[in-house]
Amino acid sequence: MTTNKQSLSAFHHRSITDRAEFWAEQATLIDWHKPFTQVLDDSRLPFARWFLGGETNLCHNAVDRHLPTLADKPALIFVSTETGAERTYTFAELHSEVMRMAAVMQALGVERGDRVLIYMPMIAEAAFAMLACARIGAIHSVVFGGFASHSLASRIDDAAPRLIVSADAGSRGGKVIPYKGLLDEAISLATSKPDAVLMVDRGLAPYALVAGRDHDYAPLRDQHLNAIVPVTWLESNEISYTLYTSGTTGKPKGVQRDVGGYAVALAASMKHIFCGNQGETYFSTSDIGWVVGHSYIVYGPLIAGMATIMYEGTPVRPDAGILWQLVERYKVTVMFSAPTAIRVLKKQDPAWLTRYDTSSLRALFLAGEPLDEPTARWISESLGRPIIDNYWQTETGWPILTVAHGIEKTPTRFGSPGMPMYGYDVRLLHEQTGEEVGPNEKGVVAVLPPLPPGCMQTVWGDDERFVKTYFSSIPGKLAYSTFDWGVRDDDGYYFILGRTDDVINVAGHRLGTREIEESLSSHAAVAECAVVGVADTLKGQVAVGFAVVKDPSLIEEIDDRLKLEGELMATVDRQLGAVARPSRVYFVSTLPKTRSGKVLRRSIQAVCEGRDPGDLTTIEDPSTLEQVRQALAGR
Ligand code: AMP
């Protein structure tokens, strides 16, 4: 895999000191219709433009480019354990399907630069729609299928799409979730109205078409079965998509991405970080509604000539072996998931992990939230495969911190996502002085501009907000703030300590809730936990913990609960000091989380403080917050 011997630090150094040469080299990993004339324009920082004058296309690089060599090889593998559907599309078939979808979009009036909002479950047509937009130069904006009408309406208003592509329903845990009612409501709530709505009918939930606006996909597809839709060549800095960031309140923030920089960044990451090879299979358990779905379900693996699995289902249905069964069946070499999924599996019989042949798997990549050491250790030992944590954000599109085994086999370290990736000039900065902090000192994880290719260009329609939100919080420095705390050890490994906005201050001591969570989860009884800062008249704030135990019989009686709570506090005392000890640790059976698996700490905090928990449109299960209330009330 490693072609030329070099160290990651030398590779990284070159990417920062000689950006133009470095990225020009990476740019050879994709096809260009017209070569670029300038690698980087950083004359207007923090705005950066990459590969100026170059013309390319994401769909061409993901699909057409592979036709001469991979036409009959798998490209998209759609598996739904919800409906039992399973179908493999070869690159040639994917090419045809994308052209059909593109032709239908064009027939509905979609042109280059128009927005197309995609509100769909994890079905193959969702990927066709994304690729079709990319093909014709339309800007897609995928909205996670779990969002309800209000969130959808605000995104419709922000993106002002000409077309919305949707489906009759999604399904989760065996429960059908009809989409059309939510969509109709969202459109009626929104000020901006789409010209057309395109519906993929899966036969799961009946719906009505609005005359003159709504169209069923199947008959239109039939009319365009033999469509030939040529690729629209786009200047590298044209917009490929916008994606609204999760967890934001108020006006949604559309992360806007380019074409050429994104394609190059993904191609480079597939080579250097994920080490995926043409002809192999990639499996990401994420959803197309999230950035991982964009970068590492659809575009990244396909650009690398890999087959990609699109999975509709949960990790435990029909049983807790399903993910590994798919690894065995499709000989997956690279897998991508989230720590939450692993913590869910941790509560199941570990025998599921060894039941299937997972020897094809070279590594399991985990991202999206902190990977606590006990979970990392557990999955690493149970699976017997390398576990690679990687830290990034919707805004960056690809990893900021991880290891790049395509460059150097740097050992991983439990609890650390790794080190700065090439292209990212990562600094740990003091939040008040803006100065760099030393090893083992906590600072804000920041990136000095220019951000590398693939990162957000701006906030859609709001350059000022881009600068204000991301580049104005570090005193005296133009630096991109990740809003995460981090620390670097003496060997250069970074550790993420939690959001700067989740920081708690107990009696003048600043603490990362993440550190306390790590400590609580190191107790053998704990499956997962969340810690929030709760207002306290004496100490300013105190830490309050909520824990899910692996074996509920351990906490059946009140005495058992008190005993375990005492043990957990003693663990924190022992590991971090009494200052970090939570004032209480409550037990719940599930933590309140978003559909993407992020713990809703702010909402928990609000409930603890008797406040309104805020926007709950992303919550996976509203009853989990009720559990928090009941735990607080001592029931
Ligand atoms: P999102 O944009 O929704 O993917 O969220 C990005 C945020 O998730 C980051 O700012 C971190 O707070 C968190 N995050 C993502 N990956 C990791 C990781 N590997 N370790 C710790 N935190 C992570």
XYZ file of C-alpha atoms and ligand atoms in Angstrom:
658
model
C 0.000 0.000 0.000
C 2.742 2.429 0.929
C 4.370 3.197 -2.347
C 7.221 5.411 -1.313
C 8.744 5.456 2.114
C 8.066 8.716 3.849
C 6.943 9.820 7.242
C 3.564 11.314 7.933
C 5.192 14.314 9.547
C 7.297 15.020 6.444
C 4.230 14.549 4.253
C 2.273 16.897 6.484
C 5.076 19.434 6.599
C 5.269 19.578 2.816
C 1.492 19.996 2.563
C 1.737 23.162 4.656
C 4.992 24.653 3.433
C 4.453 23.948 -0.237
C 0.725 23.837 -0.672
C 0.719 24.438 -4.408
C 3.115 21.645 -5.270
C 1.576 19.245 -2.757
C -2.012 19.675 -3.931
C -1.085 19.783 -7.606
C 0.332 16.309 -7.033
C -2.841 15.110 -5.287
C -4.919 16.616 -8.078
C -3.554 13.977 -10.463
C -5.715 11.433 -8.594
C -8.803 12.675 -10.436
C -9.719 13.405 -14.049
C -9.726 16.999 -15.252
C -11.541 18.000 -18.404
C -9.505 21.171 -18.503
C -6.351 21.608 -16.422
C -6.272 24.263 -13.710
C -4.054 27.282 -14.130
C -3.531 28.099 -10.462
C -3.567 25.663 -7.533
C -4.589 28.074 -4.781
C -5.915 31.587 -4.485
C -5.444 32.660 -0.867
C -5.550 36.381 -1.542
C -8.827 36.807 0.314
C -8.455 34.668 3.427
C -10.255 33.079 5.132
C -11.837 32.391 1.734
C -9.714 29.999 -0.292
C -10.179 28.859 -3.866
C -8.572 25.696 -5.205
C -7.569 24.559 -8.677
C -8.658 27.727 -10.434
C -9.644 27.483 -14.049
C -9.729 23.687 -13.877
C -12.848 21.950 -15.121
C -14.047 18.657 -13.760
C -17.158 16.878 -12.528
C -17.828 14.783 -9.418
C -20.153 12.370 -11.201
C -17.653 11.821 -13.992
C -14.968 10.976 -11.451
C -17.270 8.743 -9.414
C -18.895 6.874 -12.296
C -17.951 7.514 -15.947
C -14.227 7.434 -15.342
C -14.448 3.790 -14.247
C -16.502 2.538 -17.176
C -13.544 1.404 -19.315
C -12.207 -0.837 -16.541
C -15.013 -1.520 -14.063
C -18.269 -1.408 -16.068
C -19.372 -4.865 -14.923
C -18.038 -4.566 -11.394
C -20.227 -3.652 -8.413
C -20.555 0.063 -7.724
C -23.559 0.534 -5.475
C -24.833 -2.225 -3.209
C -28.184 -1.363 -1.706
C -29.210 -3.434 1.311
C -32.320 -2.820 3.369
C -32.936 -5.047 6.352
C -36.102 -3.013 6.814
C -37.785 -4.176 3.612
C -35.586 -7.147 2.693
C -34.490 -5.443 -0.543
C -30.958 -6.112 -1.741
C -29.549 -5.116 -5.097
C -26.151 -4.558 -6.612
C -25.697 -1.975 -9.370
C -22.592 -2.294 -11.508
C -20.780 0.850 -12.627
C -22.516 0.533 -16.015
C -25.923 0.194 -14.350
C -25.205 3.053 -12.004
C -24.206 5.163 -14.995
C -27.545 4.420 -16.713
C -29.590 5.050 -13.576
C -27.858 8.360 -12.937
C -28.467 9.474 -16.525
C -32.155 8.517 -16.238
C -32.483 10.511 -13.044
C -30.565 13.418 -14.589
C -32.839 13.388 -17.643
C -35.936 13.416 -15.430
C -34.530 16.340 -13.455
C -33.831 18.237 -16.653
C -37.323 17.466 -17.909
C -38.627 19.037 -14.709
C -36.699 22.197 -15.479
C -33.549 21.753 -13.372
C -30.559 23.628 -14.753
C -26.942 24.187 -13.785
C -26.730 26.122 -10.498
C -30.307 25.279 -9.450
C -30.767 23.735 -6.044
C -32.299 20.294 -5.661
C -33.330 19.312 -2.176
C -33.117 15.587 -1.506
C -35.275 14.363 1.373
C -34.970 10.628 1.165
C -34.355 7.427 3.067
C -31.307 5.267 2.422
C -32.351 3.926 -0.956
C -30.370 3.669 -4.170
C -32.431 6.431 -5.808
C -31.073 8.883 -3.240
C -27.539 8.227 -4.494
C -28.754 8.422 -8.109
C -30.265 11.816 -7.313
C -27.072 13.144 -5.735
C -24.942 11.925 -8.619
C -27.453 13.205 -11.173
C -27.247 16.691 -9.651
C -23.473 16.525 -9.712
C -23.637 15.425 -13.334
C -25.726 18.337 -14.571
C -24.215 20.975 -12.301
C -27.229 21.328 -10.028
C -26.504 21.942 -6.342
C -27.864 19.227 -4.096
C -28.889 19.746 -0.547
C -29.635 16.509 1.213
C -31.816 16.887 4.272
C -31.723 13.978 6.676
C -34.900 11.896 6.411
C -35.369 12.029 10.158
C -36.009 15.770 10.162
C -39.595 16.791 10.604
C -41.517 19.478 8.758
C -40.316 22.509 10.661
C -36.616 21.813 10.134
C -37.301 20.829 6.568
C -39.190 24.084 5.947
C -36.332 26.233 7.196
C -33.938 24.373 4.913
C -36.289 24.760 1.962
C -36.381 28.477 2.645
C -32.622 28.736 2.862
C -31.817 26.617 -0.196
C -34.791 27.763 -2.320
C -34.785 24.532 -4.361
C -36.348 24.307 -7.791
C -36.971 20.592 -7.241
C -37.437 18.370 -4.186
C -36.777 14.653 -4.571
C -38.402 12.479 -1.956
C -39.923 9.057 -1.353
C -43.102 7.700 0.150
C -41.411 6.525 3.321
C -38.381 5.461 5.252
C -38.331 2.624 7.729
C -36.468 2.249 10.964
C -36.488 -0.641 13.370
C -39.387 -2.132 11.413
C -41.479 1.011 11.705
C -42.533 2.753 8.495
C -42.034 6.522 8.596
C -44.153 8.198 5.904
C -42.425 11.242 4.381
C -44.982 12.824 2.098
C -47.200 14.331 4.814
C -44.154 15.927 6.452
C -42.937 17.180 3.103
C -46.298 18.695 2.141
C -46.491 20.396 5.510
C -42.932 21.686 5.170
C -43.664 23.117 1.739
C -46.773 24.831 3.041
C -44.777 26.272 5.963
C -41.950 27.462 3.714
C -42.033 30.806 1.956
C -39.985 29.509 -0.952
C -41.926 27.002 -3.044
C -40.308 24.375 -5.288
C -41.495 24.159 -8.887
C -41.662 20.390 -8.689
C -41.595 17.417 -6.329
C -40.361 14.046 -7.548
C -41.576 11.026 -5.588
C -39.958 7.593 -5.478
C -42.698 5.148 -4.547
C -41.399 2.200 -2.536
C -44.898 0.927 -1.886
C -44.540 1.467 1.847
C -46.983 4.313 2.471
C -49.774 5.682 0.298
C -49.583 9.363 -0.618
C -51.370 11.881 -2.771
C -49.774 13.858 -5.589
C -50.374 17.588 -5.763
C -51.502 18.251 -9.329
C -49.105 20.361 -11.393
C -46.338 20.070 -8.802
C -45.778 16.432 -7.866
C -44.578 13.632 -10.132
C -43.992 9.933 -9.623
C -40.489 8.877 -10.547
C -41.191 5.423 -12.051
C -43.219 6.549 -15.133
C -40.826 9.425 -15.805
C -37.859 7.074 -15.540
C -39.557 4.787 -18.069
C -39.753 7.705 -20.486
C -36.000 8.252 -20.152
C -34.733 4.666 -20.071
C -32.212 5.259 -22.823
C -31.284 8.771 -21.826
C -27.781 9.945 -22.596
C -27.032 12.946 -20.446
C -23.526 14.251 -20.958
C -21.510 15.470 -18.012
C -21.568 19.254 -17.466
C -18.002 20.355 -16.922
C -17.782 22.727 -13.998
C -15.107 25.148 -12.933
C -13.444 23.747 -9.841
C -14.916 26.425 -7.572
C -18.513 26.091 -8.637
C -20.783 24.725 -5.914
C -21.391 21.009 -5.689
C -23.645 20.931 -2.654
C -24.795 22.488 0.552
C -25.392 20.502 3.711
C -26.982 21.923 6.817
C -25.028 21.421 10.008
C -26.543 19.266 12.696
C -27.462 20.565 16.100
C -27.655 24.216 15.161
C -30.481 26.321 16.437
C -32.092 29.263 14.750
C -31.413 29.781 11.076
C -29.794 26.672 9.613
C -26.240 26.987 8.387
C -25.626 25.611 4.913
C -22.089 24.287 4.620
C -21.157 24.980 1.004
C -18.680 22.858 -0.893
C -16.901 23.194 -4.242
C -16.361 20.633 -6.994
C -12.650 20.211 -7.777
C -11.226 20.659 -4.291
C -13.747 18.224 -2.858
C -13.040 15.581 -5.500
C -9.285 15.869 -4.946
C -9.598 15.820 -1.152
C -11.749 12.691 -1.239
C -9.523 10.900 -3.742
C -6.467 11.708 -1.623
C -8.137 10.576 1.599
C -9.247 7.296 0.033
C -5.631 6.634 -0.877
C -3.717 7.919 2.131
C -6.151 7.516 5.018
C -8.703 4.830 4.141
C -6.363 2.810 1.930
C -9.215 1.626 -0.247
C -8.394 0.029 -3.570
C -10.287 -0.126 -6.820
C -12.500 -3.230 -7.049
C -12.875 -3.595 -3.274
C -15.957 -2.919 -1.144
C -16.446 -0.027 1.257
C -19.137 -0.073 3.926
C -20.160 3.011 5.839
C -23.088 2.645 8.223
C -23.834 6.373 8.118
C -26.723 8.069 6.339
C -26.672 10.246 3.228
C -28.211 12.997 5.359
C -24.888 13.484 7.136
C -21.513 14.549 5.857
C -20.092 11.029 6.214
C -22.799 9.871 3.848
C -21.738 12.433 1.254
C -18.006 11.903 1.544
C -17.806 8.233 2.426
C -20.932 6.505 1.200
C -21.366 8.209 -2.150
C -18.443 10.198 -3.504
C -15.248 8.954 -1.830
C -15.560 5.195 -2.399
C -16.911 5.621 -5.939
C -14.144 8.054 -6.885
C -11.732 5.359 -5.692
C -13.455 2.795 -7.931
C -14.785 0.850 -4.962
C -18.211 -0.672 -4.503
C -20.088 1.110 -1.748
C -22.760 -0.390 0.473
C -25.813 1.707 1.148
C -27.486 0.216 4.181
C -30.970 0.927 5.410
C -31.283 -0.629 8.835
C -29.936 -0.668 12.358
C -26.903 -2.531 13.753
C -29.101 -4.911 15.764
C -31.849 -5.947 13.404
C -32.559 -8.745 12.529
C -29.765 -9.464 14.998
C -26.572 -7.938 16.344
C -24.508 -9.772 13.734
C -25.954 -7.977 10.698
C -23.065 -5.564 10.086
C -20.508 -8.371 10.216
C -22.690 -10.589 8.076
C -22.575 -7.869 5.398
C -18.808 -7.592 5.795
C -18.537 -11.321 5.141
C -21.036 -11.371 2.250
C -19.507 -8.471 0.347
C -15.894 -8.974 1.440
C -15.723 -5.474 2.816
C -12.170 -4.203 3.141
C -12.840 -0.770 4.639
C -15.608 -0.044 7.098
C -16.757 3.235 8.615
C -19.088 3.611 11.558
C -19.723 5.670 14.667
C -18.793 4.955 18.279
C -22.489 4.941 19.175
C -23.107 1.948 16.938
C -20.278 0.146 18.672
C -21.605 1.010 22.112
C -24.963 -0.388 21.060
C -23.222 -3.614 20.043
C -21.274 -3.645 23.295
C -24.537 -4.291 25.091
C -25.145 -7.412 22.971
C -23.646 -10.872 23.057
C -19.986 -10.515 21.947
C -20.277 -13.859 20.136
C -21.913 -11.938 17.243
C -18.560 -10.421 16.438
C -16.859 -13.706 15.760
C -19.725 -15.495 14.094
C -18.897 -14.202 10.621
C -15.704 -14.150 8.625
C -14.486 -10.577 8.837
C -10.967 -11.349 7.672
C -11.426 -9.210 4.546
C -11.617 -6.124 6.752
C -8.390 -4.153 6.904
C -9.662 -1.528 9.315
C -12.741 -0.153 10.999
C -12.861 3.643 11.005
C -14.943 5.365 13.657
C -15.873 9.048 13.773
C -18.490 11.623 14.607
C -18.129 11.730 18.349
C -15.500 10.918 20.927
C -14.427 7.295 20.875
C -13.950 6.503 24.519
C -11.087 4.266 25.434
C -13.132 1.369 26.885
C -15.261 1.180 23.726
C -12.187 1.410 21.506
C -10.485 -1.319 23.490
C -13.559 -3.525 23.492
C -14.169 -3.363 19.738
C -10.517 -3.689 18.960
C -10.182 -6.830 21.069
C -13.523 -8.331 20.043
C -13.065 -7.739 16.332
C -9.346 -8.330 16.144
C -9.023 -5.667 13.450
C -7.376 -2.234 13.577
C -9.737 0.456 14.840
C -8.987 3.915 13.471
C -10.571 6.899 15.142
C -10.868 9.975 12.953
C -11.937 13.433 13.936
C -13.618 15.904 11.592
C -16.727 17.954 11.048
C -19.447 18.647 8.513
C -17.498 21.796 7.737
C -14.277 20.022 6.794
C -15.712 17.152 4.756
C -12.816 14.811 5.504
C -10.621 13.980 8.530
C -8.651 16.675 10.356
C -7.031 14.292 12.838
C -6.374 10.601 12.318
C -3.563 8.363 11.113
C -2.718 7.939 7.436
C -1.614 4.357 6.973
C -1.217 4.910 3.269
C 1.705 7.153 4.141
C 3.101 5.654 7.300
C 1.962 2.908 9.640
C 1.785 5.216 12.637
C 0.491 3.269 15.624
C -2.913 4.321 16.920
C -3.452 5.221 20.543
C -6.682 4.498 22.428
C -8.557 7.685 23.190
C -6.766 9.691 20.509
C -8.000 10.241 16.962
C -4.375 10.701 15.953
C -2.497 13.612 14.476
C -3.096 16.458 12.022
C -3.741 15.340 8.498
C -1.875 16.794 5.526
C -3.310 20.125 4.475
C -4.531 21.080 7.935
C -2.337 23.547 9.789
C -3.753 22.534 13.158
C -2.934 24.592 16.219
C -4.062 24.324 19.803
C -4.773 27.871 20.855
C -5.430 29.495 24.186
C -9.028 30.691 24.081
C -8.266 33.999 25.766
C -4.815 34.930 24.501
C -4.915 33.184 21.128
C -1.381 31.937 21.789
C -0.362 28.362 21.082
C -0.439 26.123 24.139
C 2.267 23.596 24.919
C 2.122 19.797 24.997
C -0.347 18.434 27.547
C -2.039 21.810 27.804
C -5.624 22.255 26.810
C -6.421 24.566 23.907
C -9.022 25.186 21.233
C -8.447 22.990 18.199
C -8.002 25.526 15.427
C -6.814 25.471 11.834
C -4.882 28.326 10.291
C -6.230 29.271 6.872
C -6.300 28.426 4.099
C -8.400 25.399 4.897
C -7.342 22.556 2.596
C -9.333 21.432 -0.455
C -12.655 19.764 0.377
C -13.478 22.026 3.304
C -16.432 24.388 3.284
C -16.085 27.389 0.972
C -18.491 29.539 2.941
C -21.913 29.483 4.554
C -24.423 29.262 1.716
C -25.604 32.762 0.940
C -23.846 34.329 3.912
C -20.103 35.030 3.614
C -20.239 37.273 6.635
C -21.622 34.518 8.800
C -18.828 32.209 7.635
C -16.185 34.656 8.812
C -18.038 35.614 11.976
C -18.911 32.098 13.097
C -15.718 30.282 12.312
C -12.891 32.789 12.109
C -13.623 35.375 14.755
C -13.528 33.568 18.075
C -9.766 33.351 18.634
C -8.389 36.663 19.885
C -5.835 38.305 17.636
C -5.711 35.467 15.083
C -7.426 34.607 11.879
C -7.981 30.964 12.713
C -10.750 28.493 12.014
C -12.232 27.333 15.306
C -13.527 23.803 15.520
C -15.152 24.680 18.840
C -13.535 21.607 20.307
C -11.068 21.451 23.134
C -8.010 19.387 22.536
C -4.698 18.454 24.017
C -1.558 17.099 22.385
C 0.721 14.699 24.179
C 4.510 14.734 23.997
C 4.447 12.403 20.993
C 2.116 14.597 18.967
C -1.102 12.597 19.456
C -4.166 14.770 19.890
C -7.045 14.079 22.247
C -10.441 15.750 21.885
C -11.853 16.866 25.189
C -15.315 18.032 24.166
C -16.908 21.065 22.637
C -15.749 24.453 23.778
C -19.392 25.274 23.992
C -20.038 22.319 26.340
C -17.393 23.387 28.743
C -18.365 23.467 32.384
C -16.933 25.557 35.140
C -17.114 24.071 38.612
C -16.041 26.425 41.358
C -13.685 28.225 38.984
C -12.249 25.014 37.544
C -12.782 24.548 33.862
C -13.670 20.955 33.041
C -14.500 19.127 29.835
C -17.595 17.012 30.300
C -15.850 14.584 27.983
C -13.127 13.907 30.522
C -15.679 13.015 33.172
C -17.577 10.805 30.761
C -14.400 8.958 29.912
C -13.819 8.350 33.574
C -17.367 7.119 34.252
C -17.251 4.819 31.231
C -14.100 3.212 32.470
C -16.228 1.568 35.185
C -16.974 -1.988 34.130
C -20.729 -1.624 34.696
C -21.203 1.339 32.357
C -22.205 0.921 28.706
C -22.346 4.638 27.974
C -22.919 7.906 29.717
C -23.358 11.640 29.316
C -22.238 14.406 31.608
C -23.660 17.910 31.547
C -22.936 21.079 33.483
C -25.885 22.154 35.609
C -26.247 25.570 37.220
C -25.480 25.551 40.912
C -25.843 28.492 43.263
C -22.713 27.610 45.209
C -20.261 26.386 42.601
C -21.515 28.119 39.450
C -21.963 24.744 37.802
C -21.800 21.139 38.839
C -21.371 18.078 36.690
C -24.340 15.738 36.507
C -23.985 12.306 34.964
C -26.443 9.997 33.248
C -25.346 6.432 32.779
C -26.641 3.420 30.918
C -25.547 0.182 32.547
C -24.676 -2.965 30.659
C -26.717 -5.157 33.009
C -29.934 -3.530 34.259
C -30.285 -6.131 37.039
C -27.395 -4.321 38.751
C -29.618 -1.347 39.498
C -32.991 -2.896 40.200
C -33.135 -1.805 43.831
C -32.608 1.700 45.101
C -29.758 0.502 47.310
C -28.042 -0.984 44.277
C -28.356 2.326 42.455
C -26.899 4.265 45.343
C -24.049 1.788 45.672
C -23.156 1.980 41.995
C -23.487 5.755 41.995
C -21.021 5.872 44.884
C -18.622 3.614 43.001
C -18.821 5.811 39.918
C -18.113 8.960 41.887
C -15.187 7.231 43.550
C -13.895 6.329 40.091
C -13.954 9.977 39.030
C -12.394 11.034 42.325
C -9.674 8.549 41.726
C -9.006 9.350 38.110
C -9.617 13.073 37.842
C -9.897 14.385 41.375
C -12.854 15.328 43.520
C -13.246 18.612 41.661
C -14.562 16.717 38.662
C -16.869 14.475 40.642
C -20.464 14.679 39.358
C -22.882 15.842 42.005
C -25.187 13.015 40.959
C -25.106 10.115 38.542
C -28.539 9.018 37.413
C -29.353 5.803 35.590
C -31.398 5.665 32.406
C -31.924 2.860 29.916
C -31.090 5.010 26.851
C -29.484 8.415 26.458
C -31.317 11.126 24.533
C -29.630 11.210 21.134
C -30.076 12.622 17.682
C -30.861 10.246 14.873
C -27.212 10.467 13.930
C -26.210 9.223 17.349
C -25.015 12.390 19.013
C -25.919 12.686 22.656
C -28.210 15.691 23.185
C -26.233 17.148 26.062
C -27.765 20.590 25.742
C -31.278 19.192 25.994
C -30.327 17.045 28.979
C -28.750 20.088 30.549
C -31.875 22.139 29.924
C -34.086 19.498 31.520
C -31.745 19.351 34.530
C -32.038 23.098 34.862
C -35.796 23.054 34.437
C -35.584 24.848 31.112
C -37.195 24.116 27.773
C -35.060 21.444 26.039
C -35.164 23.419 22.773
C -35.405 22.141 19.235
C -36.016 18.396 19.438
C -36.614 17.676 15.789
C -33.483 15.572 15.574
C -34.148 13.435 18.636
C -34.227 9.717 18.043
C -36.675 8.918 20.852
C -38.431 11.678 22.792
C -39.235 9.328 25.697
C -35.547 9.291 26.613
C -35.816 12.881 27.855
C -38.808 11.869 29.934
C -36.569 9.220 31.503
C -34.109 11.963 32.386
C -36.939 13.920 34.039
C -38.090 10.871 35.967
C -34.563 10.041 37.079
C -34.171 13.581 38.371
C -37.498 13.283 40.178
C -36.246 10.088 41.820
C -38.728 7.772 40.126
P -20.580 16.959 12.882
O -20.262 18.165 12.107
O -22.024 16.828 13.205
O -19.974 15.738 12.300
O -19.913 17.119 14.305
C -18.575 17.431 14.431
C -18.231 17.348 15.864
O -18.323 15.997 16.328
C -16.807 17.755 16.170
O -16.680 19.149 16.301
C -16.546 17.022 17.459
O -17.106 17.700 18.554
C -17.291 15.710 17.251
N -16.402 14.675 16.701
C -16.383 14.213 15.442
N -15.482 13.209 15.320
C -14.905 13.049 16.522
C -13.884 12.185 17.037
N -13.303 11.262 16.283
N -13.532 12.339 18.334
C -14.125 13.274 19.110
N -15.097 14.097 18.687
C -15.496 13.988 17.410
